[in-house]
PDB file of C-alpha atoms in Angstrom:
ATOM      1  CA  UNK A  20      -0.729 -11.077 -11.825  1.00  0.00           C
ATOM      2  CA  UNK A  21      -3.695  -9.546 -13.625  1.00  0.00           C
ATOM      3  CA  UNK A  22      -2.844  -7.728 -16.832  1.00  0.00           C
ATOM      4  CA  UNK A  23      -3.334  -4.133 -15.638  1.00  0.00           C
ATOM      5  CA  UNK A  24      -1.170  -4.770 -12.557  1.00  0.00           C
ATOM      6  CA  UNK A  25       1.509  -6.280 -14.796  1.00  0.00           C
ATOM      7  CA  UNK A  26       1.736  -3.163 -16.944  1.00  0.00           C
ATOM      8  CA  UNK A  27       1.463  -0.791 -13.984  1.00  0.00           C
ATOM      9  CA  UNK A  28       4.476  -2.578 -12.487  1.00  0.00           C
ATOM     10  CA  UNK A  29       6.334  -2.518 -15.798  1.00  0.00           C
ATOM     11  CA  UNK A  30       5.662   1.163 -16.499  1.00  0.00           C
ATOM     12  CA  UNK A  31       8.668   2.578 -14.625  1.00  0.00           C
ATOM     13  CA  UNK A  32      11.079   0.636 -16.856  1.00  0.00           C
ATOM     14  CA  UNK A  33       9.066   0.585 -20.065  1.00  0.00           C
ATOM     15  CA  UNK A  34      10.548   3.564 -21.907  1.00  0.00           C
ATOM     16  CA  UNK A  35      14.091   2.354 -21.287  1.00  0.00           C
ATOM     17  CA  UNK A  36      13.115  -1.122 -22.409  1.00  0.00           C
ATOM     18  CA  UNK A  37      11.757   0.035 -25.777  1.00  0.00           C
ATOM     19  CA  UNK A  38      14.334   2.845 -26.226  1.00  0.00           C
ATOM     20  CA  UNK A  39      11.560   5.425 -26.510  1.00  0.00           C
ATOM     21  CA  UNK A  40      13.382   8.080 -28.543  1.00  0.00           C
ATOM     22  CA  UNK A  41      14.593   5.662 -31.222  1.00  0.00           C
ATOM     23  CA  UNK A  42      11.273   3.832 -31.247  1.00  0.00           C
ATOM     24  CA  UNK A  43       9.427   7.116 -31.805  1.00  0.00           C
ATOM     25  CA  UNK A  44      11.497   7.947 -34.867  1.00  0.00           C
ATOM     26  CA  UNK A  45      11.015   4.440 -36.265  1.00  0.00           C
ATOM     27  CA  UNK A  46       7.252   4.634 -35.733  1.00  0.00           C
ATOM     28  CA  UNK A  47       7.041   8.029 -37.450  1.00  0.00           C
ATOM     29  CA  UNK A  48       8.790   6.580 -40.506  1.00  0.00           C
ATOM     30  CA  UNK A  49       6.676   3.402 -40.538  1.00  0.00           C
ATOM     31  CA  UNK A  50       3.267   4.953 -39.874  1.00  0.00           C
ATOM     32  CA  UNK A  51       3.876   7.606 -42.508  1.00  0.00           C
ATOM     33  CA  UNK A  52       3.579   4.779 -45.066  1.00  0.00           C
ATOM     34  CA  UNK A  53       0.137   3.856 -43.729  1.00  0.00           C
ATOM     35  CA  UNK A  54      -1.450   7.285 -43.534  1.00  0.00           C
ATOM     36  CA  UNK A  55      -3.382   8.443 -46.580  1.00  0.00           C
ATOM     37  CA  UNK A  56      -3.224  12.148 -47.605  1.00  0.00           C
ATOM     38  CA  UNK A  57      -6.816  12.790 -46.476  1.00  0.00           C
ATOM     39  CA  UNK A  58      -6.442  11.184 -43.020  1.00  0.00           C
ATOM     40  CA  UNK A  59      -7.121  13.518 -40.106  1.00  0.00           C
ATOM     41  CA  UNK A  60      -8.013  11.386 -37.075  1.00  0.00           C
ATOM     42  CA  UNK A  61      -6.576   8.345 -35.318  1.00  0.00           C
ATOM     43  CA  UNK A  62      -7.326   6.102 -32.350  1.00  0.00           C
ATOM     44  CA  UNK A  63      -4.585   4.203 -30.509  1.00  0.00           C
ATOM     45  CA  UNK A  64      -5.891   1.130 -28.672  1.00  0.00           C
ATOM     46  CA  UNK A  65      -3.426   0.051 -25.999  1.00  0.00           C
ATOM     47  CA  UNK A  66      -1.224   3.126 -26.208  1.00  0.00           C
ATOM     48  CA  UNK A  67       1.207   2.236 -23.422  1.00  0.00           C
ATOM     49  CA  UNK A  68       3.527   5.172 -22.732  1.00  0.00           C
ATOM     50  CA  UNK A  69       2.433   6.887 -25.921  1.00  0.00           C
ATOM     51  CA  UNK A  70       5.055   6.199 -28.565  1.00  0.00           C
ATOM     52  CA  UNK A  71       2.567   5.350 -31.337  1.00  0.00           C
ATOM     53  CA  UNK A  72       0.151   8.118 -30.364  1.00  0.00           C
ATOM     54  CA  UNK A  73       2.928  10.709 -30.381  1.00  0.00           C
ATOM     55  CA  UNK A  74       4.166   9.458 -33.756  1.00  0.00           C
ATOM     56  CA  UNK A  75       0.657   9.819 -35.199  1.00  0.00           C
ATOM     57  CA  UNK A  76       0.342  13.307 -33.719  1.00  0.00           C
ATOM     58  CA  UNK A  77       3.684  14.342 -35.227  1.00  0.00           C
ATOM     59  CA  UNK A  78       2.359  13.112 -38.578  1.00  0.00           C
ATOM     60  CA  UNK A  79      -0.471  15.622 -38.346  1.00  0.00           C
ATOM     61  CA  UNK A  80      -3.366  13.544 -37.016  1.00  0.00           C
ATOM     62  CA  UNK A  81      -5.732  14.347 -34.172  1.00  0.00           C
ATOM     63  CA  UNK A  82      -5.252  11.417 -31.799  1.00  0.00           C
ATOM     64  CA  UNK A  83      -7.332   9.713 -29.108  1.00  0.00           C
ATOM     65  CA  UNK A  84      -5.455   7.096 -27.086  1.00  0.00           C
ATOM     66  CA  UNK A  85      -6.622   4.432 -24.638  1.00  0.00           C
ATOM     67  CA  UNK A  86      -4.872   2.084 -22.218  1.00  0.00           C
ATOM     68  CA  UNK A  87      -6.051   0.046 -19.241  1.00  0.00           C
ATOM     69  CA  UNK A  88      -2.946   0.870 -17.185  1.00  0.00           C
ATOM     70  CA  UNK A  89      -3.239   4.149 -15.281  1.00  0.00           C
ATOM     71  CA  UNK A  90       0.526   4.252 -14.748  1.00  0.00           C
ATOM     72  CA  UNK A  91       1.171   3.833 -18.470  1.00  0.00           C
ATOM     73  CA  UNK A  92      -1.245   6.674 -19.225  1.00  0.00           C
ATOM     74  CA  UNK A  93       0.492   8.927 -16.681  1.00  0.00           C
ATOM     75  CA  UNK A  94       3.806   8.334 -18.443  1.00  0.00           C
ATOM     76  CA  UNK A  95       2.162   8.805 -21.850  1.00  0.00           C
ATOM     77  CA  UNK A  96       0.947  12.229 -20.755  1.00  0.00           C
ATOM     78  CA  UNK A  97       4.465  13.134 -19.610  1.00  0.00           C
ATOM     79  CA  UNK A  98       5.920  11.951 -22.912  1.00  0.00           C
ATOM     80  CA  UNK A  99       3.342  13.880 -24.923  1.00  0.00           C
ATOM     81  CA  UNK A 100       4.347  17.073 -23.133  1.00  0.00           C
ATOM     82  CA  UNK A 101       8.032  16.282 -23.620  1.00  0.00           C
ATOM     83  CA  UNK A 102       7.570  15.689 -27.352  1.00  0.00           C
ATOM     84  CA  UNK A 103       5.040  18.500 -27.855  1.00  0.00           C
ATOM     85  CA  UNK A 104       2.082  16.347 -28.893  1.00  0.00           C
ATOM     86  CA  UNK A 105      -1.577  17.122 -28.182  1.00  0.00           C
ATOM     87  CA  UNK A 106      -3.333  13.818 -27.454  1.00  0.00           C
ATOM     88  CA  UNK A 107      -6.569  12.913 -25.694  1.00  0.00           C
ATOM     89  CA  UNK A 108      -5.631  10.083 -23.305  1.00  0.00           C
ATOM     90  CA  UNK A 109      -8.143   7.843 -21.546  1.00  0.00           C
ATOM     91  CA  UNK A 110      -7.784   5.023 -19.017  1.00  0.00           C
ATOM     92  CA  UNK A 111     -10.117   2.202 -20.028  1.00  0.00           C
ATOM     93  CA  UNK A 112     -10.208  -1.537 -20.583  1.00  0.00           C
ATOM     94  CA  UNK A 113     -10.286  -2.034 -24.353  1.00  0.00           C
ATOM     95  CA  UNK A 114     -13.093  -4.549 -23.971  1.00  0.00           C
ATOM     96  CA  UNK A 115     -15.285  -1.932 -22.285  1.00  0.00           C
ATOM     97  CA  UNK A 116     -14.596   1.198 -24.312  1.00  0.00           C
ATOM     98  CA  UNK A 117     -17.537   2.642 -26.236  1.00  0.00           C
ATOM     99  CA  UNK A 118     -16.509   4.171 -29.558  1.00  0.00           C
ATOM    100  CA  UNK A 119     -18.761   7.099 -30.419  1.00  0.00           C
ATOM    101  CA  UNK A 120     -16.601   8.800 -33.065  1.00  0.00           C
ATOM    102  CA  UNK A 121     -15.385   7.945 -36.553  1.00  0.00           C
ATOM    103  CA  UNK A 122     -11.668   7.604 -37.292  1.00  0.00           C
ATOM    104  CA  UNK A 123      -9.493   7.461 -40.379  1.00  0.00           C
ATOM    105  CA  UNK A 124      -6.941   5.188 -38.712  1.00  0.00           C
ATOM    106  CA  UNK A 125      -7.230   2.855 -35.720  1.00  0.00           C
ATOM    107  CA  UNK A 126      -4.028   1.214 -34.490  1.00  0.00           C
ATOM    108  CA  UNK A 127      -3.237  -1.446 -31.923  1.00  0.00           C
ATOM    109  CA  UNK A 128       0.480  -2.134 -32.035  1.00  0.00           C
ATOM    110  CA  UNK A 129       3.157  -3.728 -29.875  1.00  0.00           C
ATOM    111  CA  UNK A 130       1.345  -7.044 -29.282  1.00  0.00           C
ATOM    112  CA  UNK A 131      -1.500  -5.342 -27.403  1.00  0.00           C
ATOM    113  CA  UNK A 132      -4.260  -7.648 -28.646  1.00  0.00           C
ATOM    114  CA  UNK A 133      -2.317 -10.733 -27.552  1.00  0.00           C
ATOM    115  CA  UNK A 134      -3.178  -9.680 -24.001  1.00  0.00           C
ATOM    116  CA  UNK A 135      -6.889 -10.136 -24.730  1.00  0.00           C
ATOM    117  CA  UNK A 136      -8.987 -13.279 -25.268  1.00  0.00           C
ATOM    118  CA  UNK A 137     -10.049 -13.800 -28.859  1.00  0.00           C
ATOM    119  CA  UNK A 138     -13.775 -13.462 -28.189  1.00  0.00           C
ATOM    120  CA  UNK A 139     -13.073  -9.975 -26.836  1.00  0.00           C
ATOM    121  CA  UNK A 140     -10.690  -9.193 -29.703  1.00  0.00           C
ATOM    122  CA  UNK A 141     -13.554 -10.066 -32.038  1.00  0.00           C
ATOM    123  CA  UNK A 142     -15.782  -7.507 -30.300  1.00  0.00           C
ATOM    124  CA  UNK A 143     -13.033  -4.863 -30.439  1.00  0.00           C
ATOM    125  CA  UNK A 144     -12.487  -5.364 -34.174  1.00  0.00           C
ATOM    126  CA  UNK A 145     -16.222  -5.293 -34.867  1.00  0.00           C
ATOM    127  CA  UNK A 146     -16.586  -2.014 -32.972  1.00  0.00           C
ATOM    128  CA  UNK A 147     -13.484  -0.568 -34.637  1.00  0.00           C
ATOM    129  CA  UNK A 148     -14.727  -1.508 -38.111  1.00  0.00           C
ATOM    130  CA  UNK A 149     -17.995   0.305 -37.449  1.00  0.00           C
ATOM    131  CA  UNK A 150     -16.014   3.350 -36.281  1.00  0.00           C
ATOM    132  CA  UNK A 151     -13.944   3.697 -39.469  1.00  0.00           C
ATOM    133  CA  UNK A 152     -14.484   6.412 -42.008  1.00  0.00           C
ATOM    134  CA  UNK A 153     -15.097   5.212 -45.564  1.00  0.00           C
ATOM    135  CA  UNK A 154     -11.407   5.037 -46.526  1.00  0.00           C
ATOM    136  CA  UNK A 155     -10.206   4.113 -43.045  1.00  0.00           C
ATOM    137  CA  UNK A 156      -7.838   1.382 -41.883  1.00  0.00           C
ATOM    138  CA  UNK A 157      -7.280  -0.720 -38.783  1.00  0.00           C
ATOM    139  CA  UNK A 158      -3.603  -1.570 -38.228  1.00  0.00           C
ATOM    140  CA  UNK A 159      -2.687  -4.393 -35.837  1.00  0.00           C
ATOM    141  CA  UNK A 160       0.712  -5.728 -34.849  1.00  0.00           C
ATOM    142  CA  UNK A 161       1.245  -8.861 -32.768  1.00  0.00           C
ATOM    143  CA  UNK A 162       3.916 -11.519 -32.448  1.00  0.00           C
ATOM    144  CA  UNK A 163       3.768 -14.275 -35.063  1.00  0.00           C
ATOM    145  CA  UNK A 164       3.086 -16.951 -32.475  1.00  0.00           C
ATOM    146  CA  UNK A 165       3.148 -19.757 -35.042  1.00  0.00           C
ATOM    147  CA  UNK A 166       6.900 -19.163 -35.399  1.00  0.00           C
ATOM    148  CA  UNK A 167       7.725 -19.557 -31.704  1.00  0.00           C
ATOM    149  CA  UNK A 168       9.116 -22.943 -30.581  1.00  0.00           C
ATOM    150  CA  UNK A 169       7.350 -24.174 -27.459  1.00  0.00           C
ATOM    151  CA  UNK A 170       9.719 -26.830 -26.180  1.00  0.00           C
ATOM    152  CA  UNK A 171      11.560 -24.345 -23.911  1.00  0.00           C
ATOM    153  CA  UNK A 172      11.349 -20.736 -22.787  1.00  0.00           C
ATOM    154  CA  UNK A 173      11.678 -18.262 -25.638  1.00  0.00           C
ATOM    155  CA  UNK A 174      13.757 -15.105 -25.108  1.00  0.00           C
ATOM    156  CA  UNK A 175      12.194 -12.166 -26.947  1.00  0.00           C
ATOM    157  CA  UNK A 176      14.962  -9.694 -26.177  1.00  0.00           C
ATOM    158  CA  UNK A 177      17.318  -8.405 -23.513  1.00  0.00           C
ATOM    159  CA  UNK A 178      17.913  -4.775 -22.568  1.00  0.00           C
ATOM    160  CA  UNK A 179      20.787  -3.720 -20.334  1.00  0.00           C
ATOM    161  CA  UNK A 180      22.462  -0.478 -19.280  1.00  0.00           C
ATOM    162  CA  UNK A 181      24.417   0.627 -16.212  1.00  0.00           C
ATOM    163  CA  UNK A 182      21.214   0.837 -14.155  1.00  0.00           C
ATOM    164  CA  UNK A 183      18.980  -2.042 -15.146  1.00  0.00           C
ATOM    165  CA  UNK A 184      18.819  -5.348 -17.002  1.00  0.00           C
ATOM    166  CA  UNK A 185      15.484  -6.431 -18.467  1.00  0.00           C
ATOM    167  CA  UNK A 186      14.833  -9.813 -20.067  1.00  0.00           C
ATOM    168  CA  UNK A 187      11.533 -10.355 -21.897  1.00  0.00           C
ATOM    169  CA  UNK A 188      10.567 -13.955 -22.575  1.00  0.00           C
ATOM    170  CA  UNK A 189       7.739 -16.430 -23.072  1.00  0.00           C
ATOM    171  CA  UNK A 190       7.319 -19.533 -20.962  1.00  0.00           C
ATOM    172  CA  UNK A 191       4.960 -22.396 -21.725  1.00  0.00           C
ATOM    173  CA  UNK A 192       2.695 -24.477 -19.514  1.00  0.00           C
ATOM    174  CA  UNK A 193       0.577 -27.036 -21.353  1.00  0.00           C
ATOM    175  CA  UNK A 194      -1.450 -24.924 -23.806  1.00  0.00           C
ATOM    176  CA  UNK A 195      -0.771 -21.607 -22.065  1.00  0.00           C
ATOM    177  CA  UNK A 196       1.791 -18.923 -22.881  1.00  0.00           C
ATOM    178  CA  UNK A 197       3.067 -16.594 -20.174  1.00  0.00           C
ATOM    179  CA  UNK A 198       4.831 -13.309 -20.867  1.00  0.00           C
ATOM    180  CA  UNK A 199       7.578 -13.005 -18.252  1.00  0.00           C
ATOM    181  CA  UNK A 200       9.813 -10.018 -17.595  1.00  0.00           C
ATOM    182  CA  UNK A 201      12.871 -10.378 -15.371  1.00  0.00           C
ATOM    183  CA  UNK A 202      14.109  -7.034 -14.023  1.00  0.00           C
ATOM    184  CA  UNK A 203      17.428  -6.603 -12.209  1.00  0.00           C
ATOM    185  CA  UNK A 204      18.580  -3.276 -10.780  1.00  0.00           C
ATOM    186  CA  UNK A 205      20.642  -2.198  -7.780  1.00  0.00           C
ATOM    187  CA  UNK A 206      21.383  -5.856  -7.062  1.00  0.00           C
ATOM    188  CA  UNK A 207      17.667  -6.553  -6.704  1.00  0.00           C
ATOM    189  CA  UNK A 208      15.750  -8.874  -8.991  1.00  0.00           C
ATOM    190  CA  UNK A 209      12.065  -9.396  -9.631  1.00  0.00           C
ATOM    191  CA  UNK A 210       9.937 -11.218 -12.164  1.00  0.00           C
ATOM    192  CA  UNK A 211       6.473 -10.257 -13.350  1.00  0.00           C
ATOM    193  CA  UNK A 212       4.253 -12.277 -15.644  1.00  0.00           C
ATOM    194  CA  UNK A 213       0.903 -12.239 -17.399  1.00  0.00           C
ATOM    195  CA  UNK A 214      -0.987 -14.681 -19.604  1.00  0.00           C
ATOM    196  CA  UNK A 215      -0.866 -14.239 -23.374  1.00  0.00           C
ATOM    197  CA  UNK A 216      -3.340 -15.298 -26.059  1.00  0.00           C
ATOM    198  CA  UNK A 217      -1.552 -16.491 -29.231  1.00  0.00           C
ATOM    199  CA  UNK A 218      -3.940 -15.283 -31.923  1.00  0.00           C
ATOM    200  CA  UNK A 219      -3.400 -16.731 -35.385  1.00  0.00           C
ATOM    201  CA  UNK A 220      -3.567 -15.408 -38.917  1.00  0.00           C
ATOM    202  CA  UNK A 221      -6.596 -17.594 -39.642  1.00  0.00           C
ATOM    203  CA  UNK A 222      -8.471 -16.003 -36.744  1.00  0.00           C
ATOM    204  CA  UNK A 223      -7.898 -12.510 -38.146  1.00  0.00           C
ATOM    205  CA  UNK A 224      -8.948 -13.724 -41.584  1.00  0.00           C
ATOM    206  CA  UNK A 225     -12.193 -14.970 -40.044  1.00  0.00           C
ATOM    207  CA  UNK A 226     -12.747 -11.522 -38.493  1.00  0.00           C
ATOM    208  CA  UNK A 227     -12.341  -9.889 -41.897  1.00  0.00           C
ATOM    209  CA  UNK A 228     -15.024 -12.167 -43.312  1.00  0.00           C
ATOM    210  CA  UNK A 229     -17.374 -11.662 -40.355  1.00  0.00           C
ATOM    211  CA  UNK A 230     -17.130  -7.876 -40.593  1.00  0.00           C
ATOM    212  CA  UNK A 231     -17.080  -7.672 -44.413  1.00  0.00           C
ATOM    213  CA  UNK A 232     -13.772  -5.816 -44.449  1.00  0.00           C
ATOM    214  CA  UNK A 233     -10.632  -6.308 -46.499  1.00  0.00           C
ATOM    215  CA  UNK A 234      -7.450  -7.741 -45.016  1.00  0.00           C
ATOM    216  CA  UNK A 235      -3.796  -7.365 -45.971  1.00  0.00           C
ATOM    217  CA  UNK A 236      -1.011  -9.208 -44.189  1.00  0.00           C
ATOM    218  CA  UNK A 237       2.581  -8.079 -43.610  1.00  0.00           C
ATOM    219  CA  UNK A 238       5.647  -9.168 -41.679  1.00  0.00           C
ATOM    220  CA  UNK A 239       6.394  -5.765 -40.123  1.00  0.00           C
ATOM    221  CA  UNK A 240       5.385  -2.104 -40.079  1.00  0.00           C
ATOM    222  CA  UNK A 241       7.537  -1.503 -43.150  1.00  0.00           C
ATOM    223  CA  UNK A 242       4.818  -3.518 -44.923  1.00  0.00           C
ATOM    224  CA  UNK A 243       7.138  -6.244 -46.146  1.00  0.00           C
ATOM    225  CA  UNK A 244       5.633  -9.511 -47.355  1.00  0.00           C
ATOM    226  CA  UNK A 245       4.532 -11.890 -44.613  1.00  0.00           C
ATOM    227  CA  UNK A 246       6.335 -15.213 -44.368  1.00  0.00           C
ATOM    228  CA  UNK A 247       5.774 -18.173 -42.073  1.00  0.00           C
ATOM    229  CA  UNK A 248       9.006 -17.358 -40.223  1.00  0.00           C
ATOM    230  CA  UNK A 249       8.292 -13.641 -39.828  1.00  0.00           C
ATOM    231  CA  UNK A 250       8.847 -12.363 -36.292  1.00  0.00           C
ATOM    232  CA  UNK A 251       5.660 -10.287 -36.336  1.00  0.00           C
ATOM    233  CA  UNK A 252       2.197 -10.568 -37.819  1.00  0.00           C
ATOM    234  CA  UNK A 253       0.893  -7.221 -39.058  1.00  0.00           C
ATOM    235  CA  UNK A 254      -2.741  -7.003 -40.113  1.00  0.00           C
ATOM    236  CA  UNK A 255      -4.277  -4.121 -42.038  1.00  0.00           C
ATOM    237  CA  UNK A 256      -8.077  -4.150 -42.242  1.00  0.00           C
ATOM    238  CA  UNK A 257      -9.805  -1.692 -44.561  1.00  0.00           C
ATOM    239  CA  UNK A 258     -13.288  -1.018 -45.880  1.00  0.00           C
TER     240      UNK A 258
END
């Protein structure tokens, strides 16, 4: 399944899977630590159903948000109305978007960039760096793939209520990683999958050097110190 089809299919269950309301509050608290007092604008690359964009809007920023899944964007628009957030949403492949504005903060959270080949990630970061204001930051969150054992399938998490059960996991075939989601509801089951690209810390460090930008590394959005066994890899680029 190509990546956009994967997320279009996933969209109907996505907000339940991430517990949207709780996730929104957590993102507001976390992103508030990132935002500098003079920040006014933000760009969300891979916005999904809008949780990060809405959090940034609630923190007082003017937000543009992009995702390649039309169904995700439709839900993001619904969520923005529900949570009273004014956001400019756009359907676009992140590898094709042309950035014509400057931003104080550019975010790509929730493992978005792991859906994209590294050569294209390199282009995205280069474009983002050129689109930062002088004190701006680029905040990236992906899975710390170096901490995932590859001898068997790896369960990321399981969500279950009285309507649906959703299991998110990684499976491994030779050098490839597949992101698989098993969905069971009304006694019906289906699995959807898409290929992942396990970007490493060293690759992001090379991007910092190539683009002459600073890099800080954390284990989560609370900006705790990164360790080899951290679940996530959080990168903060700055000028």
